[in-house]
Amino acid sequence: QVQLVESGGGLVQAGGSLRLSCAASGRTFSRYAVGWFRQAPGKERKFVAAINWSGYSTYYADSVKGRFTISRDNAKNTVFLQMNSLKPEDTAVYYCAAGGVTTSAVNDYAYWGQGTQVTVSS
């Protein structure tokens, strides 16, 4: 069992940066791939980035490639999402999720956090 808690969201102007954290409980967290997803009001949840269990493999949605960076510190049971050059269209609730495979599919992740709001003003 893995429990996830996101933090670091907030209000930022376009062009600014935020760093999201996903803190996990459970001794087996380092065995899981972790993904970040986001959901804007009235829209479906969409893939943002994912990282494999070791941190050596990362994947990004085209919309955030070159602006966002996912990383993890397994010693601290934490995954990060550094978001730079933020745009108003990045506004959403951001969720982290843990699963057995590194994938962009929502249904492949078994454990989810409660989400953190990111709002980018123009």
PDB file of C-alpha atoms in Angstrom:
ATOM      1  CA  GLN A   1       0.000   0.000   0.000  1.00  0.00           C
ATOM      2  CA  VAL A   2       1.264   3.454  -0.936  1.00  0.00           C
ATOM      3  CA  GLN A   3      -0.171   6.775   0.160  1.00  0.00           C
ATOM      4  CA  LEU A   4       0.704   9.904  -1.777  1.00  0.00           C
ATOM      5  CA  VAL A   5       0.481  13.559  -0.760  1.00  0.00           C
ATOM      6  CA  GLU A   6       1.109  16.382  -3.229  1.00  0.00           C
ATOM      7  CA  SER A   7       2.247  19.856  -2.265  1.00  0.00           C
ATOM      8  CA  GLY A   8       3.738  22.959  -3.834  1.00  0.00           C
ATOM      9  CA  GLY A   9       0.828  24.199  -5.864  1.00  0.00           C
ATOM     10  CA  GLY A  10      -0.257  27.806  -5.896  1.00  0.00           C
ATOM     11  CA  LEU A  11      -0.871  30.926  -7.929  1.00  0.00           C
ATOM     12  CA  VAL A  12       1.882  32.124 -10.253  1.00  0.00           C
ATOM     13  CA  GLN A  13       2.130  34.551 -13.149  1.00  0.00           C
ATOM     14  CA  ALA A  14       2.726  33.348 -16.674  1.00  0.00           C
ATOM     15  CA  GLY A  15       6.424  32.696 -17.214  1.00  0.00           C
ATOM     16  CA  GLY A  16       6.953  31.802 -13.589  1.00  0.00           C
ATOM     17  CA  SER A  17       7.948  28.543 -11.942  1.00  0.00           C
ATOM     18  CA  LEU A  18       6.627  26.123  -9.357  1.00  0.00           C
ATOM     19  CA  ARG A  19       8.000  22.917  -7.897  1.00  0.00           C
ATOM     20  CA  LEU A  20       5.512  20.252  -6.961  1.00  0.00           C
ATOM     21  CA  SER A  21       6.357  17.488  -4.518  1.00  0.00           C
ATOM     22  CA  CYS A  22       4.773  14.079  -4.122  1.00  0.00           C
ATOM     23  CA  ALA A  23       5.597  12.542  -0.751  1.00  0.00           C
ATOM     24  CA  ALA A  24       4.936   8.836  -0.347  1.00  0.00           C
ATOM     25  CA  SER A  25       4.514   6.538   2.594  1.00  0.00           C
ATOM     26  CA  GLY A  26       5.451   2.882   2.374  1.00  0.00           C
ATOM     27  CA  ARG A  27       8.760   1.103   2.288  1.00  0.00           C
ATOM     28  CA  THR A  28       8.236  -0.183  -1.247  1.00  0.00           C
ATOM     29  CA  PHE A  29       7.801   3.210  -2.902  1.00  0.00           C
ATOM     30  CA  SER A  30      11.155   2.935  -4.661  1.00  0.00           C
ATOM     31  CA  ARG A  31       9.799  -0.036  -6.637  1.00  0.00           C
ATOM     32  CA  TYR A  32       7.042   2.023  -8.260  1.00  0.00           C
ATOM     33  CA  ALA A  33       6.920   4.181 -11.329  1.00  0.00           C
ATOM     34  CA  VAL A  34       5.382   7.582 -10.647  1.00  0.00           C
ATOM     35  CA  GLY A  35       3.372   9.756 -12.945  1.00  0.00           C
ATOM     36  CA  TRP A  36       2.085  13.303 -12.774  1.00  0.00           C
ATOM     37  CA  PHE A  37      -1.310  14.049 -14.277  1.00  0.00           C
ATOM     38  CA  ARG A  38      -3.441  17.163 -14.403  1.00  0.00           C
ATOM     39  CA  GLN A  39      -7.110  17.893 -14.701  1.00  0.00           C
ATOM     40  CA  ALA A  40      -8.640  21.210 -15.664  1.00  0.00           C
ATOM     41  CA  PRO A  41     -12.277  21.999 -14.801  1.00  0.00           C
ATOM     42  CA  GLY A  42     -14.666  20.111 -17.042  1.00  0.00           C
ATOM     43  CA  LYS A  43     -11.888  18.171 -18.761  1.00  0.00           C
ATOM     44  CA  GLU A  44     -10.478  14.700 -18.467  1.00  0.00           C
ATOM     45  CA  ARG A  45      -7.359  13.896 -16.491  1.00  0.00           C
ATOM     46  CA  LYS A  46      -4.291  14.064 -18.716  1.00  0.00           C
ATOM     47  CA  PHE A  47      -0.754  12.750 -18.542  1.00  0.00           C
ATOM     48  CA  VAL A  48       2.020  15.230 -17.787  1.00  0.00           C
ATOM     49  CA  ALA A  49       5.174  13.269 -16.956  1.00  0.00           C
ATOM     50  CA  ALA A  50       6.372   9.934 -15.624  1.00  0.00           C
ATOM     51  CA  ILE A  51       9.520   8.487 -14.122  1.00  0.00           C
ATOM     52  CA  ASN A  52      10.542   4.884 -13.671  1.00  0.00           C
ATOM     53  CA  TRP A  53      11.456   3.317 -10.340  1.00  0.00           C
ATOM     54  CA  SER A  54      15.163   4.164 -10.566  1.00  0.00           C
ATOM     55  CA  GLY A  55      14.773   7.643 -11.971  1.00  0.00           C
ATOM     56  CA  TYR A  56      16.811   6.890 -15.059  1.00  0.00           C
ATOM     57  CA  SER A  57      13.888   6.963 -17.478  1.00  0.00           C
ATOM     58  CA  THR A  58      11.526   9.880 -17.835  1.00  0.00           C
ATOM     59  CA  TYR A  59       8.664  10.668 -20.202  1.00  0.00           C
ATOM     60  CA  TYR A  60       6.778  13.871 -20.915  1.00  0.00           C
ATOM     61  CA  ALA A  61       3.663  15.025 -22.675  1.00  0.00           C
ATOM     62  CA  ASP A  62       4.504  17.100 -25.726  1.00  0.00           C
ATOM     63  CA  SER A  63       2.783  20.101 -24.177  1.00  0.00           C
ATOM     64  CA  VAL A  64       5.281  20.282 -21.296  1.00  0.00           C
ATOM     65  CA  LYS A  65       8.450  18.921 -22.896  1.00  0.00           C
ATOM     66  CA  GLY A  66      11.347  21.313 -22.357  1.00  0.00           C
ATOM     67  CA  ARG A  67       9.514  23.208 -19.607  1.00  0.00           C
ATOM     68  CA  PHE A  68       8.807  20.569 -16.945  1.00  0.00           C
ATOM     69  CA  THR A  69      11.247  18.169 -15.295  1.00  0.00           C
ATOM     70  CA  ILE A  70      10.326  15.129 -13.246  1.00  0.00           C
ATOM     71  CA  SER A  71      12.778  13.669 -10.740  1.00  0.00           C
ATOM     72  CA  ARG A  72      12.760  11.490  -7.649  1.00  0.00           C
ATOM     73  CA  ASP A  73      14.646  10.970  -4.423  1.00  0.00           C
ATOM     74  CA  ASN A  74      13.945   7.417  -3.288  1.00  0.00           C
ATOM     75  CA  ALA A  75      15.841   7.939  -0.038  1.00  0.00           C
ATOM     76  CA  LYS A  76      13.242  10.570   0.841  1.00  0.00           C
ATOM     77  CA  ASN A  77      10.279   8.788  -0.794  1.00  0.00           C
ATOM     78  CA  THR A  78       9.586  11.896  -2.847  1.00  0.00           C
ATOM     79  CA  VAL A  79       8.999  12.713  -6.495  1.00  0.00           C
ATOM     80  CA  PHE A  80       9.258  16.240  -7.823  1.00  0.00           C
ATOM     81  CA  LEU A  81       7.845  18.112 -10.785  1.00  0.00           C
ATOM     82  CA  GLN A  82       9.760  21.277 -11.607  1.00  0.00           C
ATOM     83  CA  MET A  83       7.580  23.493 -13.773  1.00  0.00           C
ATOM     84  CA  ASN A  84       9.170  26.421 -15.591  1.00  0.00           C
ATOM     85  CA  SER A  85       7.875  28.908 -18.144  1.00  0.00           C
ATOM     86  CA  LEU A  86       4.347  28.301 -16.946  1.00  0.00           C
ATOM     87  CA  LYS A  87       1.439  29.213 -19.182  1.00  0.00           C
ATOM     88  CA  PRO A  88      -2.225  29.912 -18.360  1.00  0.00           C
ATOM     89  CA  GLU A  89      -3.132  26.641 -20.064  1.00  0.00           C
ATOM     90  CA  ASP A  90      -1.100  24.795 -17.408  1.00  0.00           C
ATOM     91  CA  THR A  91      -3.776  25.729 -14.876  1.00  0.00           C
ATOM     92  CA  ALA A  92      -5.220  22.533 -13.391  1.00  0.00           C
ATOM     93  CA  VAL A  93      -5.279  20.274 -10.379  1.00  0.00           C
ATOM     94  CA  TYR A  94      -2.084  18.231 -10.476  1.00  0.00           C
ATOM     95  CA  TYR A  95      -2.066  14.657  -9.231  1.00  0.00           C
ATOM     96  CA  CYS A  96       0.760  12.232  -8.648  1.00  0.00           C
ATOM     97  CA  ALA A  97       0.197   8.521  -9.013  1.00  0.00           C
ATOM     98  CA  ALA A  98       2.217   5.347  -8.430  1.00  0.00           C
ATOM     99  CA  GLY A  99       2.067   2.142 -10.409  1.00  0.00           C
ATOM    100  CA  GLY A 100       3.961  -0.881 -11.584  1.00  0.00           C
ATOM    101  CA  VAL A 101       4.828   0.374 -15.055  1.00  0.00           C
ATOM    102  CA  THR A 102       6.014   3.681 -16.445  1.00  0.00           C
ATOM    103  CA  THR A 103       3.150   4.725 -18.631  1.00  0.00           C
ATOM    104  CA  SER A 104       1.021   7.672 -19.654  1.00  0.00           C
ATOM    105  CA  ALA A 105      -2.234   5.794 -19.100  1.00  0.00           C
ATOM    106  CA  VAL A 106      -4.362   6.868 -16.154  1.00  0.00           C
ATOM    107  CA  ASN A 107      -5.709   3.359 -15.632  1.00  0.00           C
ATOM    108  CA  ASP A 108      -2.226   1.866 -15.184  1.00  0.00           C
ATOM    109  CA  TYR A 109      -1.678   3.678 -11.883  1.00  0.00           C
ATOM    110  CA  ALA A 110      -3.056   2.081  -8.725  1.00  0.00           C
ATOM    111  CA  TYR A 111      -2.343   4.776  -6.144  1.00  0.00           C
ATOM    112  CA  TRP A 112      -3.275   8.448  -6.340  1.00  0.00           C
ATOM    113  CA  GLY A 113      -2.789  11.542  -4.261  1.00  0.00           C
ATOM    114  CA  GLN A 114      -5.494  14.086  -3.505  1.00  0.00           C
ATOM    115  CA  GLY A 115      -4.136  16.700  -5.903  1.00  0.00           C
ATOM    116  CA  THR A 116      -2.748  20.210  -5.642  1.00  0.00           C
ATOM    117  CA  GLN A 117      -4.091  23.273  -7.459  1.00  0.00           C
ATOM    118  CA  VAL A 118      -1.855  25.157  -9.876  1.00  0.00           C
ATOM    119  CA  THR A 119      -3.173  28.442 -11.236  1.00  0.00           C
ATOM    120  CA  VAL A 120      -1.242  30.445 -13.817  1.00  0.00           C
ATOM    121  CA  SER A 121      -2.432  33.985 -14.402  1.00  0.00           C
ATOM    122  CA  SER A 122      -1.882  35.826 -17.674  1.00  0.00           C
TER     123      SER A 122
END
